[in-house]
Amino acid sequence: MMVQYQALKREAGDCLLFYRMGDFFELFFDDAKTAAAVLDIALTSRGEHDGQPIPMCGVPVHAAENYLARLIKAGCRVAIAEQVETPEEAKKRGGSKALVARDIVRFVTAGTLTEEALLEPRRANVLAAVCEVRGTCGVAMCDISTGRMDLEECAAGELPAVLARIGATEVVAPEEWAARPGEAIPRPHGDFASDEGEARLKAVHGVATLDGFGSFTRAMLAAAGGLIAYLDHAGRGKLPLLLPPVAQDGTARLAMDAATRASLEVVEAQGGGRAGSLLAAVDRCVTGAGARQLAEDLAAPLTDRAVILDRLALVHWFHADPLLRADLRDVLRHLPDIGRALGRVVAGRGSPRDLGQLRDGLSEARRIRDHLEAKPDRPAMLEELLPKLGGHGALTDLLSQALVPSPPTERGQGGFIAEGYDAALDELRQVSGNARRAIAVLEAKYRDETGIAALKIRHNGVLGYFIEVPAKHADRLMAPDSGFTHRQTMAGAVRFNSLHLHEEASRIAEAGGHALAAEDAHFEELVGQVCAAREGIAATAAALARIDVAAGLAERAAEGGWCRPEIVEQACLEIEGGRHPVVEAALSRTGERFVANDCTLSPDDRLWLIGGPNMGGKSTFLRQNALIVLLAQAGAYVPAARARIGLVDRLFSRVGASDNLARGRSTFMVEMVETAAILAQATERSFVILDEVGRGTSTYDGLALAWAVVEAIHERNKCRCLFATHYHELVRLAETCDALSLHHVRAREWKGELVLLHELAEGPADRSYGLAVARLAGVPKEVVARAKSVLDRLEKGRAQTGGLAAGLGDLPLFAAAAEAEVEQCDELRERLQGLDVDALTPREALDLLYELKREAFT
Ligand code: ADP
């Protein structure tokens, strides 16, 4: 056995090998250790290898899906080795000791899942293949759970940004490729040949030329080749659903690099996970497919004004009619995920239930079409979508006639073909029905004949049908001429057979077997029909998703009082009453109000320098404007009272000094690398938000860098930019940069407390309130007092000599100064305690006050 195991393990490579033994999948050696640790199951051992016990663990086959899900989540890949013959066949082949033949039937990896239980309903599951052809990168991506496949080409330097946009769960790349991204799985070089890729695509779609699908570059075809070869390998020759490839034009999208995506928390919050992301704050979709489409839309906003306006018009249509929207969303909410059901059926992993879902989904889609078609003033995009909702009449009718109302998930047990669909099947069922009734009659007859009221005819998996009587009555049936034959003696009962029962039982078994075979044949036929209609069904699923997205966005807009943005070509950004959707939602949970702010950038006033206290709302303001642009270009309403947005080609965000030490680069280095990227790439059409650039280094360096960066953005990039900083010195840039203006977030000191108004105002910040913020944050009083005296000296020194640290020379040490202050306080307290206030004349009291004040401040 170990020889067979080792051979399969070699084939499985670095995947965990699930080795089928009876009702279990067993794992051995290191695989067992890994799986036992991840799954938290017992690690045992079996036999020996090189004198050492062999570690082993196992999972029951019927519960394997659940264990698989956990392993895949933990980043493992699994090869499933099944028994490919029965023990009887093995014996026939190689004698009584023959080992049952096993073979790897499938590789289960994060990117090649189709099972409902292993997939997240609201998240696409993308597998990507990347390669390089003569300096250009090809990227092929597919979601085999729904079959969509996109091909794209990009410059080598853009690859990380493209991969960040796609958010693939698994990436494969040629083994020898040095620039392989992150965790990519190495695949043979030969898989990524462009002519091979072209041939594979043609073969998959049964076409002589790919021209009908669009035009594809060599790099795209090479990547497609690598992708299909990997799917072929993972499915052991059985390919999943693949729809015709779509050539994507990366330049038709709003470009965002990985750092920008992460800092804006578009589809994932910085801590990982969906909660706290823009997506979570916007998503009101009622179907999984809609949620997946929305995630994709937000990850890849558009730059084509016409398409954006089309999407906005559809959202507007749903926004304007709340009743229609509510009705539609009610219907959509109960819609099965037909895209994924189709994926399973085409991949050969479909169940009767999947067919039932397709039946229900497709007929519901047709009803939605009829309903929407009756409404007036339909926008252009809807006119394009509606026809895609129909066109499956024959297939839906067929499925409706063929299937029972709620078909089971198991195909092997039968019982899913409806009565009246197949006369022969009905007859077989009748035969077994009759035989069952005959058995019931038999039971009554035997009770009568034997006089044993407790006699029963029962059924189990081992014996089939049998007659059972309580042990005390068994003797009567044991007699040789009783007509009963003994089969089994249990604790309190004895079981028998009879000729008649045997006959009826055989009839049931035979008819049942035939009925199962008939149902199986019908299943295959129905699957064939579904496969033939795959492209149409996928188009219906996509159209439903798009409608759900638009209705969901309209719902969100209505809920939050969002507005329809105006999209223009000029490089402006006019936002009235803008809000940050995530911060606003978080505040409203604690009953706080979000303060809306305006932003008005234009070619003449395109760079805003924003000062003001920490925690004053600078980052929030920066991000909210970036998010509003992103939402608008994704075709969504925006959280503002009014928005006029000049199309943005690239969006950059550098917010907060996130600690990236884990990646081996210091925070400041990361900050500078990202700033360099912005300076190199931002165009006059770009929008950049920069928060506290330069704070990762010493004051002088930081100030100097911030100064130079602002100048460069103003003079060279000429993009729209919001720049938050705590360097007061930068306000002087307003004197030389004519398209730069000064703004600040307002704050007030009231009764010694700092009040943050979160309100943006024109003009420079008067001061940064750093010490007040420190006090607000609970920094001990003495430390704040100490900082205050350091600050006073610094400012004095700067006023006198122009040097920042010049005033620090005569500053006493912190400990000494603090001690002196404590002593002074004690003295003061003593004097006040010893004072008889009633005995003082007003004049004496006044003199004493003057004296105390003098002492305290010298
Ligand atoms: P800064 O960048 O100036 O340090 P932040 O933008 O990080 O400040 O904001 C700090 C906190 O202030 C936020 O977490 C939020 O709770 C609150 N805040 C920010 N902007 C607003 C606003 N416009 N209205 C209400 N609260 C706000």
mmCIF file of N, CA and C in Angstrom, residues 512-578:
data_model
loop_
_atom_site.group_PDB
_atom_site.id
_atom_site.type_symbol
_atom_site.label_atom_id
_atom_site.label_comp_id
_atom_site.label_asym_id
_atom_site.label_seq_id
_atom_site.Cartn_x
_atom_site.Cartn_y
_atom_site.Cartn_z
ATOM 1 N N GLY A 512 -36.614 -0.621 -8.701
ATOM 2 C CA GLY A 512 -35.871 0.519 -8.150
ATOM 3 C C GLY A 512 -34.594 0.753 -8.924
ATOM 4 N N GLY A 513 -33.888 -0.332 -9.215
ATOM 5 C CA GLY A 513 -32.635 -0.213 -9.963
ATOM 6 C C GLY A 513 -32.881 0.395 -11.329
ATOM 7 N N HIS A 514 -33.906 -0.106 -11.989
ATOM 8 C CA HIS A 514 -34.208 0.430 -13.312
ATOM 9 C C HIS A 514 -34.624 1.899 -13.235
ATOM 10 N N ALA A 515 -35.410 2.192 -12.192
ATOM 11 C CA ALA A 515 -35.873 3.579 -12.052
ATOM 12 C C ALA A 515 -34.665 4.512 -11.842
ATOM 13 N N LEU A 516 -33.732 4.081 -11.000
ATOM 14 C CA LEU A 516 -32.535 4.901 -10.761
ATOM 15 C C LEU A 516 -31.770 5.137 -12.057
ATOM 16 N N ALA A 517 -31.624 4.050 -12.821
ATOM 17 C CA ALA A 517 -30.895 4.178 -14.084
ATOM 18 C C ALA A 517 -31.622 5.148 -15.004
ATOM 19 N N ALA A 518 -32.951 5.067 -15.007
ATOM 20 C CA ALA A 518 -33.725 5.960 -15.872
ATOM 21 C C ALA A 518 -33.548 7.411 -15.421
ATOM 22 N N GLU A 519 -33.598 7.642 -14.116
ATOM 23 C CA GLU A 519 -33.439 9.015 -13.621
ATOM 24 C C GLU A 519 -32.050 9.551 -13.967
ATOM 25 N N ASP A 520 -31.068 8.649 -13.851
ATOM 26 C CA ASP A 520 -29.706 9.052 -14.158
ATOM 27 C C ASP A 520 -29.574 9.488 -15.614
ATOM 28 N N ALA A 521 -30.210 8.743 -16.475
ATOM 29 C CA ALA A 521 -30.147 9.082 -17.901
ATOM 30 C C ALA A 521 -30.823 10.436 -18.142
ATOM 31 N N HIS A 522 -31.952 10.661 -17.472
ATOM 32 C CA HIS A 522 -32.624 11.960 -17.620
ATOM 33 C C HIS A 522 -31.733 13.084 -17.114
ATOM 34 N N PHE A 523 -31.044 12.821 -16.009
ATOM 35 C CA PHE A 523 -30.168 13.841 -15.444
ATOM 36 C C PHE A 523 -29.114 14.249 -16.477
ATOM 37 N N GLU A 524 -28.484 13.239 -17.073
ATOM 38 C CA GLU A 524 -27.445 13.520 -18.069
ATOM 39 C C GLU A 524 -28.014 14.339 -19.227
ATOM 40 N N GLU A 525 -29.211 13.966 -19.645
ATOM 41 C CA GLU A 525 -29.851 14.656 -20.761
ATOM 42 C C GLU A 525 -30.098 16.131 -20.392
ATOM 43 N N LEU A 526 -30.602 16.355 -19.188
ATOM 44 C CA LEU A 526 -30.889 17.733 -18.748
ATOM 45 C C LEU A 526 -29.584 18.534 -18.636
ATOM 46 N N VAL A 527 -28.554 17.885 -18.088
ATOM 47 C CA VAL A 527 -27.255 18.556 -17.972
ATOM 48 C C VAL A 527 -26.764 18.966 -19.364
ATOM 49 N N GLY A 528 -26.958 18.043 -20.327
ATOM 50 C CA GLY A 528 -26.551 18.346 -21.703
ATOM 51 C C GLY A 528 -27.271 19.584 -22.230
ATOM 52 N N GLN A 529 -28.567 19.671 -21.933
ATOM 53 C CA GLN A 529 -29.343 20.830 -22.407
ATOM 54 C C GLN A 529 -28.845 22.122 -21.754
ATOM 55 N N VAL A 530 -28.543 22.024 -20.467
ATOM 56 C CA VAL A 530 -28.056 23.208 -19.758
ATOM 57 C C VAL A 530 -26.705 23.642 -20.331
ATOM 58 N N CYS A 531 -25.830 22.654 -20.561
ATOM 59 C CA CYS A 531 -24.504 22.979 -21.103
ATOM 60 C C CYS A 531 -24.633 23.664 -22.461
ATOM 61 N N ALA A 532 -25.575 23.190 -23.245
ATOM 62 C CA ALA A 532 -25.733 23.776 -24.576
ATOM 63 C C ALA A 532 -26.153 25.240 -24.477
ATOM 64 N N ALA A 533 -26.838 25.582 -23.388
ATOM 65 C CA ALA A 533 -27.334 26.964 -23.246
ATOM 66 C C ALA A 533 -26.450 27.793 -22.324
ATOM 67 N N ARG A 534 -25.225 27.320 -22.047
ATOM 68 C CA ARG A 534 -24.407 27.941 -21.004
ATOM 69 C C ARG A 534 -24.198 29.434 -21.194
ATOM 70 N N GLU A 535 -23.906 29.845 -22.430
ATOM 71 C CA GLU A 535 -23.587 31.268 -22.608
ATOM 72 C C GLU A 535 -24.791 32.154 -22.347
ATOM 73 N N GLY A 536 -25.951 31.681 -22.805
ATOM 74 C CA GLY A 536 -27.173 32.449 -22.571
ATOM 75 C C GLY A 536 -27.500 32.526 -21.083
ATOM 76 N N ILE A 537 -27.324 31.418 -20.385
ATOM 77 C CA ILE A 537 -27.634 31.400 -18.945
ATOM 78 C C ILE A 537 -26.671 32.325 -18.201
ATOM 79 N N ALA A 538 -25.391 32.256 -18.586
ATOM 80 C CA ALA A 538 -24.406 33.127 -17.932
ATOM 81 C C ALA A 538 -24.753 34.598 -18.169
ATOM 82 N N ALA A 539 -25.252 34.895 -19.376
ATOM 83 C CA ALA A 539 -25.616 36.290 -19.678
ATOM 84 C C ALA A 539 -26.816 36.718 -18.827
ATOM 85 N N THR A 540 -27.754 35.800 -18.617
ATOM 86 C CA THR A 540 -28.901 36.107 -17.752
ATOM 87 C C THR A 540 -28.418 36.396 -16.329
ATOM 88 N N ALA A 541 -27.516 35.531 -15.846
ATOM 89 C CA ALA A 541 -26.994 35.710 -14.484
ATOM 90 C C ALA A 541 -26.307 37.072 -14.364
ATOM 91 N N ALA A 542 -25.525 37.436 -15.390
ATOM 92 C CA ALA A 542 -24.792 38.710 -15.344
ATOM 93 C C ALA A 542 -25.770 39.890 -15.372
ATOM 94 N N ALA A 543 -26.823 39.765 -16.184
ATOM 95 C CA ALA A 543 -27.798 40.860 -16.277
ATOM 96 C C ALA A 543 -28.537 41.036 -14.952
ATOM 97 N N LEU A 544 -28.884 39.923 -14.315
ATOM 98 C CA LEU A 544 -29.566 40.001 -13.018
ATOM 99 C C LEU A 544 -28.660 40.674 -11.985
ATOM 100 N N ALA A 545 -27.364 40.313 -12.037
ATOM 101 C CA ALA A 545 -26.410 40.897 -11.087
ATOM 102 C C ALA A 545 -26.333 42.410 -11.285
ATOM 103 N N ARG A 546 -26.283 42.819 -12.531
ATOM 104 C CA ARG A 546 -26.178 44.250 -12.841
ATOM 105 C C ARG A 546 -27.420 45.002 -12.327
ATOM 106 N N ILE A 547 -28.580 44.383 -12.518
ATOM 107 C CA ILE A 547 -29.824 45.016 -12.059
ATOM 108 C C ILE A 547 -29.836 45.104 -10.531
ATOM 109 N N ASP A 548 -29.370 44.062 -9.882
ATOM 110 C CA ASP A 548 -29.311 44.056 -8.417
ATOM 111 C C ASP A 548 -28.356 45.156 -7.923
ATOM 112 N N VAL A 549 -27.215 45.296 -8.613
ATOM 113 C CA VAL A 549 -26.247 46.330 -8.223
ATOM 114 C C VAL A 549 -26.900 47.714 -8.306
ATOM 115 N N ALA A 550 -27.560 47.982 -9.427
ATOM 116 C CA ALA A 550 -28.149 49.313 -9.615
ATOM 117 C C ALA A 550 -29.257 49.569 -8.596
ATOM 118 N N ALA A 551 -30.098 48.563 -8.375
ATOM 119 C CA ALA A 551 -31.190 48.747 -7.401
ATOM 120 C C ALA A 551 -30.616 48.902 -5.992
ATOM 121 N N GLY A 552 -29.543 48.166 -5.706
ATOM 122 C CA GLY A 552 -28.904 48.249 -4.393
ATOM 123 C C GLY A 552 -28.271 49.617 -4.174
ATOM 124 N N LEU A 553 -27.641 50.145 -5.208
ATOM 125 C CA LEU A 553 -27.027 51.472 -5.093
ATOM 126 C C LEU A 553 -28.105 52.542 -4.905
ATOM 127 N N ALA A 554 -29.231 52.354 -5.606
ATOM 128 C CA ALA A 554 -30.337 53.302 -5.448
ATOM 129 C C ALA A 554 -30.865 53.249 -4.017
ATOM 130 N N GLU A 555 -30.949 52.043 -3.496
ATOM 131 C CA GLU A 555 -31.421 51.856 -2.124
ATOM 132 C C GLU A 555 -30.468 52.561 -1.140
ATOM 133 N N ARG A 556 -29.174 52.362 -1.357
ATOM 134 C CA ARG A 556 -28.179 52.970 -0.477
ATOM 135 C C ARG A 556 -28.276 54.497 -0.536
ATOM 136 N N ALA A 557 -28.463 55.003 -1.773
ATOM 137 C CA ALA A 557 -28.536 56.448 -1.960
ATOM 138 C C ALA A 557 -29.756 57.006 -1.238
ATOM 139 N N ALA A 558 -30.873 56.292 -1.352
ATOM 140 C CA ALA A 558 -32.101 56.756 -0.710
ATOM 141 C C ALA A 558 -31.936 56.746 0.808
ATOM 142 N N GLU A 559 -31.296 55.706 1.283
ATOM 143 C CA GLU A 559 -31.090 55.544 2.715
ATOM 144 C C GLU A 559 -30.228 56.668 3.286
ATOM 145 N N GLY A 560 -29.192 57.070 2.541
ATOM 146 C CA GLY A 560 -28.230 58.030 3.098
ATOM 147 C C GLY A 560 -28.361 59.442 2.536
ATOM 148 N N GLY A 561 -29.372 59.683 1.691
ATOM 149 C CA GLY A 561 -29.512 60.992 1.085
ATOM 150 C C GLY A 561 -28.342 61.327 0.166
ATOM 151 N N TRP A 562 -27.906 60.357 -0.612
ATOM 152 C CA TRP A 562 -26.783 60.567 -1.526
ATOM 153 C C TRP A 562 -27.291 61.197 -2.822
ATOM 154 N N CYS A 563 -26.357 61.768 -3.585
ATOM 155 C CA CYS A 563 -26.789 62.436 -4.818
ATOM 156 C C CYS A 563 -26.177 61.801 -6.061
ATOM 157 N N ARG A 564 -26.812 62.109 -7.175
ATOM 158 C CA ARG A 564 -26.304 61.611 -8.453
ATOM 159 C C ARG A 564 -25.213 62.566 -8.910
ATOM 160 N N PRO A 565 -23.991 62.104 -9.071
ATOM 161 C CA PRO A 565 -22.914 63.024 -9.434
ATOM 162 C C PRO A 565 -22.998 63.426 -10.906
ATOM 163 N N GLU A 566 -22.562 64.637 -11.158
ATOM 164 C CA GLU A 566 -22.453 65.085 -12.544
ATOM 165 C C GLU A 566 -21.027 64.753 -12.980
ATOM 166 N N ILE A 567 -20.897 64.147 -14.133
ATOM 167 C CA ILE A 567 -19.558 63.749 -14.585
ATOM 168 C C ILE A 567 -19.169 64.646 -15.755
ATOM 169 N N VAL A 568 -18.043 65.348 -15.637
ATOM 170 C CA VAL A 568 -17.624 66.262 -16.705
ATOM 171 C C VAL A 568 -16.186 65.975 -17.105
ATOM 172 N N GLU A 569 -15.776 66.586 -18.211
ATOM 173 C CA GLU A 569 -14.418 66.334 -18.706
ATOM 174 C C GLU A 569 -13.377 67.272 -18.086
ATOM 175 N N GLN A 570 -13.799 68.485 -17.674
ATOM 176 C CA GLN A 570 -12.830 69.440 -17.106
ATOM 177 C C GLN A 570 -12.230 68.904 -15.809
ATOM 178 N N ALA A 571 -10.997 69.364 -15.530
ATOM 179 C CA ALA A 571 -10.311 68.876 -14.333
ATOM 180 C C ALA A 571 -10.783 69.628 -13.089
ATOM 181 N N CYS A 572 -12.046 69.376 -12.719
ATOM 182 C CA CYS A 572 -12.563 70.039 -11.522
ATOM 183 C C CYS A 572 -13.013 68.992 -10.516
ATOM 184 N N LEU A 573 -13.273 69.422 -9.329
ATOM 185 C CA LEU A 573 -13.847 68.539 -8.323
ATOM 186 C C LEU A 573 -14.639 69.429 -7.380
ATOM 187 N N GLU A 574 -15.955 69.446 -7.598
ATOM 188 C CA GLU A 574 -16.803 70.325 -6.786
ATOM 189 C C GLU A 574 -17.756 69.469 -5.978
ATOM 190 N N ILE A 575 -17.515 69.450 -4.684
ATOM 191 C CA ILE A 575 -18.352 68.616 -3.834
ATOM 192 C C ILE A 575 -18.946 69.463 -2.720
ATOM 193 N N GLU A 576 -20.246 69.468 -2.691
ATOM 194 C CA GLU A 576 -20.926 70.204 -1.614
ATOM 195 C C GLU A 576 -21.449 69.208 -0.605
ATOM 196 N N GLY A 577 -21.168 69.501 0.652
ATOM 197 C CA GLY A 577 -21.702 68.633 1.713
ATOM 198 C C GLY A 577 -21.242 67.200 1.589
ATOM 199 N N GLY A 578 -19.946 67.012 1.322
ATOM 200 C CA GLY A 578 -19.426 65.657 1.169
ATOM 201 C C GLY A 578 -19.269 64.956 2.516
#
